[in-house]
Structure formats: structure tokens, C-alpha cells
């Protein structure tokens, strides 16, 4: 082989090598494969209200939703993220804060609600102002006393972050950074937040746990005195009721009437789920009660009559409230503590770090 031939051969080999490489490159699909996450309804739960098929949680969508949830860029001051007011250790409530605390120390008028089992809820917030989970975050994002931002403002900030450009592109087919995709991603994160591994659940599903005598007695009392409103495995019938709290002169929060405009809805609030209740103190829509003892004392002795007070509280021999002995209250509290879900509270999938 002469020099020329050798060079041609080297050239051909390198060409072959190069084309084989490049053809490999053409077949090579970039790693944007976005696996679907498994959304499993626990055996003792009802069907979800959220239509999961319209926004199926995916690995990248969830990752994006979580990043947004913990990102102060969603607020005008760059600090107040969703996670600022919704802290995982306390079932995503704002521990120690009676009412919410937003940008520049602005105070809201309501106690931050826990975030768990959102996929099973039909309406959101204490008065049902949000009728779809995808729309709920618009309220805190734009509220002056919460995050005080605009979607245009947030999108501008996100577009400057290569990490977000990449994540939006991987998570959604149209690859766009827009409010629709933002809200979908946050929902994907929130619908995966299922709390269904409490002692109560394990007893209900026959998974080897057994109630103590006290817890069993507490459950029986709970069924007869509380479960008409705090119903089923979600511990709420999702209705709006007036449970007899004295009117708060500071805010005079009219509750459900704010949404419907109806006089008959004044001072009614959404029946809250009691899951993880041990950790979501302080209690009630304005966080006025500090402990579970305070709550039970309210039901037995603190109730104030009004036109919209729930009839359940009036029916018992004209005595307002739910008569209970101190011992019965302790038993109910023992039962309520079986609704704490340590697996959920410590689930790394939902933590910031
Ligand atoms: C300043 C504190 C604060 C921030 C920030 C905040 N929230 Fe909230 N969140 C609240 C309060 C207070 C409520 C109850 C609101 C009401 O009843 O009007 C609430 C209610 C909710 C609910 C309704 C829960 C239910 O059971 O109906 C959802 C969902 C929610 N927040 C998600 C979010 C998301 C997502 C973000 C970020 C985009 C966010 N929150 C930011 C304080 C906050
Ligand atoms: C007639 C319906 C009804 C009955 C019966 C009822 N509740 Fe409630 N409960 C509510 C409503 C409505 C609220 C929210 C009120 C508010 O914040 O203004 C509430 C709030 C609570 C809270 C505070 C939850 C939170 O997240 O802050 C606890 C705890 C509670 N109830 C426990 C009980 C127990 C225990 C019983 C039985 C002794 C009981 N409830 C009976 C309707 C009811």
C-alpha cells in the first residue's frame, strides 16, 4: 500500500467511523423521556375528584411542581414560597402562625390549611372560593397579603433560569413556560401528596395494627358525635357549616357567604379533614384555638347560637353543642391522634431538600 492509498484508507475508515457515530447520534433520543408516575388510590379511599387523566402526574411534571412550590420567585419579594406557609412537618400548615403571613410581613385573615389528599377534594379554601385545584394557587400568588405577584412577573423570572427552561420543556409537550403549565405542574405535585398511612388506615385495611382500648372507645364516641360532618376516610363531608364559633370582631369573616352572597351561608366554613390534626394547630379558620382540648371544650361549652348554627348542635334537648365529659374528650383525642401519618410527614418526595 502506498502512502496515498494508506491515506485514502484512513480517510475511508474514519469516514465510516464518523458516519456510524453520527447515525448512532440520529437514533439517539435525548433523555427527555418523561415517565408517568403511579397515582394509586388507597384501598379505603373514595374515587378522586381531580380528573387525573387530564393532567397525569409525570416524573418531570412532579419535579417541576415541587420546585415551583418551594421557590420564592413566585412571590414579589422572592422569599414567600408556597412551602413557606405550607410546611411538611406540620402536614403543610404554617406552624405557629395563627393567620397566614405573606410578603413583607403582611398578615392574612385565615389559618393556612393542611395540604394532603387534595386530589379527593371538590372545592378549596375555607369558603370554597376555588372550585378546581389547578386554579387554587392563583389566589395566594396574586393576593396582596400573600405572594403579591403576577403570572407575567413570575414567567419572566422563570424564563431567565436555564433549569426551568429545561424542566418545562421536559415536562410538557408544548415545552412552554406559561401559567397553564405552571399550574398543572403544581397540581401534579399536590395530587401526589396522599396521606393514607395512619394507624387508623392500617386498622381499617387490616394491616396488622390494632387500636388500644382508649382509641377504640374514642372512635365510637367520634362516630356518634363528630362523624356526621367529619365523615368517612377523608374526615369531611366537604360541606359548609357553622360550628358555633363566636364571631371574631377583628375580621368578622363571613365565610361561605363571601362566595355565594347568600345570607343563609353567613359564618359557614368548610368542614376540615381531621387527618394529621395533632400537628395542624392552631385550629379553626382563623387559628383561634390552640389545642385539641380547646376544640373539644368549644364543642361542649363554647358554642354561640346564631341563625346559621348547624341544627345538629341544637337538637340535643335544646342544649347547644355536644355534651361530653372530660373523660370522653380525652378518649376522642386519643382517637384523633391515630390520624397522624408519619410516613407522609417524612416522605422525602415532598420535602424541599
Ligand atoms: C402567605 C401564606 C400562604 C402562601 C404563600 C400560600 N398559601 Fe396556600 N393557603 C394559605 C391559607 C391561609 C389558606 C386558606 C385560605 C382561605 O381559606 O382563604 C391556604 C389554602 C390553600 C389550599 C386549599 C386547601 C384546601 O383544603 O382547600 C391549597 C391547595 C393551597 N393553599 C396551596 C398553595 C399553593 C400551591 C401555594 C403556592 C402557589 C400556596 N398555597 C401559597 C396560606 C398560604
Ligand atoms: C355540624 C358539623 C360538625 C360537627 C358535628 C363537628 N364538627 Fe368539627 N368542624 C366543623 C366545621 C365547619 C369546622 C371549621 C369551622 C371553622 O373553622 O370556622 C370544624 C373544625 C374542627 C376542628 C379544627 C380543624 C382545623 O383544621 O382547624 C376540629 C379539630 C374539629 N372540628 C373536631 C371535631 C370533633 C372532635 C367533633 C365531635 C366532638 C366535631 N368536630 C364535630 C363541623 C363540625
PDB file of C-alpha atoms in Angstrom, residues 67-252:
ATOM      1  CA  UNK A  67     -39.501  23.170  42.516  1.00  0.00           C
ATOM      2  CA  UNK A  68     -42.167  25.813  41.946  1.00  0.00           C
ATOM      3  CA  UNK A  69     -43.826  25.010  45.280  1.00  0.00           C
ATOM      4  CA  UNK A  70     -40.600  25.743  47.151  1.00  0.00           C
ATOM      5  CA  UNK A  71     -39.476  28.715  45.034  1.00  0.00           C
ATOM      6  CA  UNK A  72     -39.682  32.261  46.408  1.00  0.00           C
ATOM      7  CA  UNK A  73     -39.643  33.556  42.803  1.00  0.00           C
ATOM      8  CA  UNK A  74     -43.399  33.003  42.816  1.00  0.00           C
ATOM      9  CA  UNK A  75     -43.682  35.946  45.216  1.00  0.00           C
ATOM     10  CA  UNK A  76     -42.888  39.617  44.700  1.00  0.00           C
ATOM     11  CA  UNK A  77     -40.292  39.596  47.498  1.00  0.00           C
ATOM     12  CA  UNK A  78     -38.509  36.470  46.251  1.00  0.00           C
ATOM     13  CA  UNK A  79     -38.970  34.802  49.643  1.00  0.00           C
ATOM     14  CA  UNK A  80     -42.539  33.705  50.318  1.00  0.00           C
ATOM     15  CA  UNK A  81     -42.911  30.364  48.556  1.00  0.00           C
ATOM     16  CA  UNK A  82     -45.913  28.067  48.879  1.00  0.00           C
ATOM     17  CA  UNK A  83     -43.727  25.980  51.178  1.00  0.00           C
ATOM     18  CA  UNK A  84     -43.156  28.997  53.423  1.00  0.00           C
ATOM     19  CA  UNK A  85     -46.763  28.818  54.617  1.00  0.00           C
ATOM     20  CA  UNK A  86     -47.264  25.105  53.982  1.00  0.00           C
ATOM     21  CA  UNK A  87     -44.593  23.270  55.999  1.00  0.00           C
ATOM     22  CA  UNK A  88     -44.348  19.485  55.613  1.00  0.00           C
ATOM     23  CA  UNK A  89     -43.535  18.708  59.265  1.00  0.00           C
ATOM     24  CA  UNK A  90     -46.932  20.132  60.212  1.00  0.00           C
ATOM     25  CA  UNK A  91     -48.881  18.479  57.393  1.00  0.00           C
ATOM     26  CA  UNK A  92     -48.127  21.523  55.223  1.00  0.00           C
ATOM     27  CA  UNK A  93     -49.628  24.109  57.555  1.00  0.00           C
ATOM     28  CA  UNK A  94     -47.944  27.277  58.802  1.00  0.00           C
ATOM     29  CA  UNK A  95     -46.818  26.176  62.217  1.00  0.00           C
ATOM     30  CA  UNK A  96     -47.065  28.810  64.997  1.00  0.00           C
ATOM     31  CA  UNK A  97     -48.878  31.212  62.702  1.00  0.00           C
ATOM     32  CA  UNK A  98     -52.447  31.889  63.721  1.00  0.00           C
ATOM     33  CA  UNK A  99     -53.201  33.576  60.426  1.00  0.00           C
ATOM     34  CA  UNK A 100     -51.080  33.441  57.295  1.00  0.00           C
ATOM     35  CA  UNK A 101     -48.066  35.598  56.966  1.00  0.00           C
ATOM     36  CA  UNK A 102     -47.131  36.754  53.471  1.00  0.00           C
ATOM     37  CA  UNK A 103     -44.782  39.196  51.719  1.00  0.00           C
ATOM     38  CA  UNK A 104     -43.283  41.994  53.836  1.00  0.00           C
ATOM     39  CA  UNK A 105     -44.863  40.535  56.964  1.00  0.00           C
ATOM     40  CA  UNK A 106     -48.397  41.179  55.679  1.00  0.00           C
ATOM     41  CA  UNK A 107     -50.983  39.293  57.687  1.00  0.00           C
ATOM     42  CA  UNK A 108     -53.908  37.481  56.136  1.00  0.00           C
ATOM     43  CA  UNK A 109     -57.095  36.655  57.991  1.00  0.00           C
ATOM     44  CA  UNK A 110     -57.079  32.882  57.834  1.00  0.00           C
ATOM     45  CA  UNK A 111     -55.132  29.923  59.117  1.00  0.00           C
ATOM     46  CA  UNK A 112     -53.175  28.037  56.438  1.00  0.00           C
ATOM     47  CA  UNK A 113     -54.889  24.763  55.606  1.00  0.00           C
ATOM     48  CA  UNK A 114     -53.059  21.470  55.537  1.00  0.00           C
ATOM     49  CA  UNK A 115     -52.238  20.057  52.106  1.00  0.00           C
ATOM     50  CA  UNK A 116     -52.921  16.361  51.813  1.00  0.00           C
ATOM     51  CA  UNK A 117     -55.364  14.300  49.784  1.00  0.00           C
ATOM     52  CA  UNK A 118     -56.098  17.354  47.621  1.00  0.00           C
ATOM     53  CA  UNK A 119     -56.989  15.044  44.713  1.00  0.00           C
ATOM     54  CA  UNK A 120     -60.051  13.976  46.689  1.00  0.00           C
ATOM     55  CA  UNK A 121     -61.390  17.450  47.423  1.00  0.00           C
ATOM     56  CA  UNK A 122     -64.073  19.090  45.320  1.00  0.00           C
ATOM     57  CA  UNK A 123     -63.581  22.700  46.403  1.00  0.00           C
ATOM     58  CA  UNK A 124     -60.761  24.538  48.085  1.00  0.00           C
ATOM     59  CA  UNK A 125     -60.046  27.049  50.850  1.00  0.00           C
ATOM     60  CA  UNK A 126     -62.139  27.615  53.968  1.00  0.00           C
ATOM     61  CA  UNK A 127     -65.041  29.078  51.994  1.00  0.00           C
ATOM     62  CA  UNK A 128     -64.738  27.133  48.731  1.00  0.00           C
ATOM     63  CA  UNK A 129     -63.590  30.146  46.707  1.00  0.00           C
ATOM     64  CA  UNK A 130     -61.554  27.880  44.397  1.00  0.00           C
ATOM     65  CA  UNK A 131     -63.554  25.274  42.526  1.00  0.00           C
ATOM     66  CA  UNK A 132     -60.610  23.466  40.928  1.00  0.00           C
ATOM     67  CA  UNK A 133     -57.211  22.534  42.297  1.00  0.00           C
ATOM     68  CA  UNK A 134     -55.462  23.931  39.194  1.00  0.00           C
ATOM     69  CA  UNK A 135     -56.991  27.340  39.909  1.00  0.00           C
ATOM     70  CA  UNK A 136     -56.378  27.452  43.656  1.00  0.00           C
ATOM     71  CA  UNK A 137     -52.751  28.746  43.531  1.00  0.00           C
ATOM     72  CA  UNK A 138     -53.915  31.842  41.625  1.00  0.00           C
ATOM     73  CA  UNK A 139     -55.336  33.088  44.938  1.00  0.00           C
ATOM     74  CA  UNK A 140     -52.141  33.065  47.042  1.00  0.00           C
ATOM     75  CA  UNK A 141     -49.941  34.086  44.099  1.00  0.00           C
ATOM     76  CA  UNK A 142     -51.921  37.235  43.374  1.00  0.00           C
ATOM     77  CA  UNK A 143     -53.146  38.097  46.896  1.00  0.00           C
ATOM     78  CA  UNK A 144     -51.504  41.272  48.164  1.00  0.00           C
ATOM     79  CA  UNK A 145     -51.096  39.815  51.654  1.00  0.00           C
ATOM     80  CA  UNK A 146     -49.733  36.503  50.420  1.00  0.00           C
ATOM     81  CA  UNK A 147     -47.337  36.374  47.437  1.00  0.00           C
ATOM     82  CA  UNK A 148     -48.387  39.611  45.719  1.00  0.00           C
ATOM     83  CA  UNK A 149     -47.076  38.620  42.267  1.00  0.00           C
ATOM     84  CA  UNK A 150     -48.419  38.397  38.717  1.00  0.00           C
ATOM     85  CA  UNK A 151     -48.091  35.475  36.330  1.00  0.00           C
ATOM     86  CA  UNK A 152     -46.334  37.716  33.796  1.00  0.00           C
ATOM     87  CA  UNK A 153     -43.849  38.644  36.500  1.00  0.00           C
ATOM     88  CA  UNK A 154     -43.193  35.042  37.501  1.00  0.00           C
ATOM     89  CA  UNK A 155     -42.880  33.785  33.924  1.00  0.00           C
ATOM     90  CA  UNK A 156     -40.287  36.478  33.198  1.00  0.00           C
ATOM     91  CA  UNK A 157     -38.256  35.340  36.203  1.00  0.00           C
ATOM     92  CA  UNK A 158     -38.543  31.664  35.279  1.00  0.00           C
ATOM     93  CA  UNK A 159     -37.504  32.250  31.655  1.00  0.00           C
ATOM     94  CA  UNK A 160     -34.181  33.586  32.922  1.00  0.00           C
ATOM     95  CA  UNK A 161     -33.462  30.285  34.672  1.00  0.00           C
ATOM     96  CA  UNK A 162     -31.983  27.595  32.379  1.00  0.00           C
ATOM     97  CA  UNK A 163     -33.097  24.917  34.834  1.00  0.00           C
ATOM     98  CA  UNK A 164     -36.718  25.974  34.433  1.00  0.00           C
ATOM     99  CA  UNK A 165     -36.468  26.251  30.642  1.00  0.00           C
ATOM    100  CA  UNK A 166     -35.242  22.650  30.622  1.00  0.00           C
ATOM    101  CA  UNK A 167     -37.799  21.339  33.114  1.00  0.00           C
ATOM    102  CA  UNK A 168     -40.807  22.925  31.407  1.00  0.00           C
ATOM    103  CA  UNK A 169     -39.574  21.518  28.071  1.00  0.00           C
ATOM    104  CA  UNK A 170     -39.198  18.054  29.551  1.00  0.00           C
ATOM    105  CA  UNK A 171     -42.463  18.106  31.466  1.00  0.00           C
ATOM    106  CA  UNK A 172     -44.889  19.361  28.827  1.00  0.00           C
ATOM    107  CA  UNK A 173     -45.331  18.536  25.162  1.00  0.00           C
ATOM    108  CA  UNK A 174     -45.654  22.156  24.074  1.00  0.00           C
ATOM    109  CA  UNK A 175     -42.473  22.838  26.118  1.00  0.00           C
ATOM    110  CA  UNK A 176     -43.773  26.271  27.091  1.00  0.00           C
ATOM    111  CA  UNK A 177     -43.231  28.284  30.222  1.00  0.00           C
ATOM    112  CA  UNK A 178     -46.731  29.590  30.765  1.00  0.00           C
ATOM    113  CA  UNK A 179     -49.263  29.879  33.553  1.00  0.00           C
ATOM    114  CA  UNK A 180     -51.219  26.850  32.361  1.00  0.00           C
ATOM    115  CA  UNK A 181     -48.202  24.553  32.589  1.00  0.00           C
ATOM    116  CA  UNK A 182     -47.120  26.140  35.853  1.00  0.00           C
ATOM    117  CA  UNK A 183     -50.474  25.412  37.476  1.00  0.00           C
ATOM    118  CA  UNK A 184     -50.600  21.908  36.041  1.00  0.00           C
ATOM    119  CA  UNK A 185     -47.162  21.113  37.433  1.00  0.00           C
ATOM    120  CA  UNK A 186     -48.073  22.436  40.897  1.00  0.00           C
ATOM    121  CA  UNK A 187     -51.230  20.296  40.816  1.00  0.00           C
ATOM    122  CA  UNK A 188     -49.211  17.243  39.817  1.00  0.00           C
ATOM    123  CA  UNK A 189     -47.090  17.785  42.901  1.00  0.00           C
ATOM    124  CA  UNK A 190     -50.113  18.313  45.142  1.00  0.00           C
ATOM    125  CA  UNK A 191     -52.209  15.393  43.913  1.00  0.00           C
ATOM    126  CA  UNK A 192     -49.362  13.018  44.686  1.00  0.00           C
ATOM    127  CA  UNK A 193     -49.488  14.211  48.309  1.00  0.00           C
ATOM    128  CA  UNK A 194     -51.682  11.427  49.613  1.00  0.00           C
ATOM    129  CA  UNK A 195     -51.818  10.820  53.337  1.00  0.00           C
ATOM    130  CA  UNK A 196     -53.262   7.354  53.918  1.00  0.00           C
ATOM    131  CA  UNK A 197     -50.862   5.508  56.159  1.00  0.00           C
ATOM    132  CA  UNK A 198     -52.045   6.364  59.632  1.00  0.00           C
ATOM    133  CA  UNK A 199     -52.746   3.860  62.374  1.00  0.00           C
ATOM    134  CA  UNK A 200     -56.423   4.417  61.602  1.00  0.00           C
ATOM    135  CA  UNK A 201     -55.859   3.389  57.960  1.00  0.00           C
ATOM    136  CA  UNK A 202     -53.821   0.350  58.949  1.00  0.00           C
ATOM    137  CA  UNK A 203     -56.582  -0.798  61.278  1.00  0.00           C
ATOM    138  CA  UNK A 204     -59.234  -0.132  58.639  1.00  0.00           C
ATOM    139  CA  UNK A 205     -57.311  -2.043  55.978  1.00  0.00           C
ATOM    140  CA  UNK A 206     -56.495  -4.918  58.349  1.00  0.00           C
ATOM    141  CA  UNK A 207     -52.784  -4.363  58.023  1.00  0.00           C
ATOM    142  CA  UNK A 208     -51.925  -5.746  61.425  1.00  0.00           C
ATOM    143  CA  UNK A 209     -52.446  -2.628  63.570  1.00  0.00           C
ATOM    144  CA  UNK A 210     -54.845  -2.723  66.497  1.00  0.00           C
ATOM    145  CA  UNK A 211     -56.423   0.174  68.397  1.00  0.00           C
ATOM    146  CA  UNK A 212     -55.847   0.451  72.119  1.00  0.00           C
ATOM    147  CA  UNK A 213     -58.963   0.271  74.298  1.00  0.00           C
ATOM    148  CA  UNK A 214     -58.940   4.061  74.600  1.00  0.00           C
ATOM    149  CA  UNK A 215     -58.618   4.622  70.868  1.00  0.00           C
ATOM    150  CA  UNK A 216     -61.493   2.209  70.182  1.00  0.00           C
ATOM    151  CA  UNK A 217     -63.703   3.947  72.724  1.00  0.00           C
ATOM    152  CA  UNK A 218     -62.680   7.295  71.212  1.00  0.00           C
ATOM    153  CA  UNK A 219     -63.641   6.104  67.736  1.00  0.00           C
ATOM    154  CA  UNK A 220     -67.091   5.069  68.943  1.00  0.00           C
ATOM    155  CA  UNK A 221     -67.630   8.484  70.540  1.00  0.00           C
ATOM    156  CA  UNK A 222     -66.302  10.177  67.419  1.00  0.00           C
ATOM    157  CA  UNK A 223     -68.748   8.235  65.246  1.00  0.00           C
ATOM    158  CA  UNK A 224     -71.718   9.314  67.306  1.00  0.00           C
ATOM    159  CA  UNK A 225     -70.705  12.938  67.976  1.00  0.00           C
ATOM    160  CA  UNK A 226     -68.469  14.139  65.146  1.00  0.00           C
ATOM    161  CA  UNK A 227     -68.659  11.910  62.071  1.00  0.00           C
ATOM    162  CA  UNK A 228     -71.869  13.402  60.693  1.00  0.00           C
ATOM    163  CA  UNK A 229     -69.698  16.282  59.470  1.00  0.00           C
ATOM    164  CA  UNK A 230     -66.162  14.871  59.735  1.00  0.00           C
ATOM    165  CA  UNK A 231     -67.301  11.961  57.628  1.00  0.00           C
ATOM    166  CA  UNK A 232     -65.687   8.895  56.054  1.00  0.00           C
ATOM    167  CA  UNK A 233     -61.997   8.236  55.442  1.00  0.00           C
ATOM    168  CA  UNK A 234     -61.380  11.839  54.449  1.00  0.00           C
ATOM    169  CA  UNK A 235     -62.966  13.005  57.716  1.00  0.00           C
ATOM    170  CA  UNK A 236     -65.035  15.637  55.931  1.00  0.00           C
ATOM    171  CA  UNK A 237     -68.298  15.556  54.041  1.00  0.00           C
ATOM    172  CA  UNK A 238     -66.964  18.634  52.202  1.00  0.00           C
ATOM    173  CA  UNK A 239     -69.977  20.715  53.165  1.00  0.00           C
ATOM    174  CA  UNK A 240     -70.007  24.215  54.667  1.00  0.00           C
ATOM    175  CA  UNK A 241     -71.311  24.551  58.220  1.00  0.00           C
ATOM    176  CA  UNK A 242     -71.427  26.885  61.125  1.00  0.00           C
ATOM    177  CA  UNK A 243     -69.967  25.110  64.152  1.00  0.00           C
ATOM    178  CA  UNK A 244     -70.864  27.852  66.600  1.00  0.00           C
ATOM    179  CA  UNK A 245     -67.641  29.820  66.945  1.00  0.00           C
ATOM    180  CA  UNK A 246     -68.216  33.261  68.447  1.00  0.00           C
ATOM    181  CA  UNK A 247     -67.971  35.966  65.776  1.00  0.00           C
ATOM    182  CA  UNK A 248     -64.452  37.266  65.532  1.00  0.00           C
ATOM    183  CA  UNK A 249     -64.699  41.046  65.929  1.00  0.00           C
ATOM    184  CA  UNK A 250     -61.283  41.596  64.371  1.00  0.00           C
ATOM    185  CA  UNK A 251     -62.043  40.167  60.921  1.00  0.00           C
ATOM    186  CA  UNK A 252     -65.761  39.371  61.047  1.00  0.00           C
TER     187      UNK A 252
END
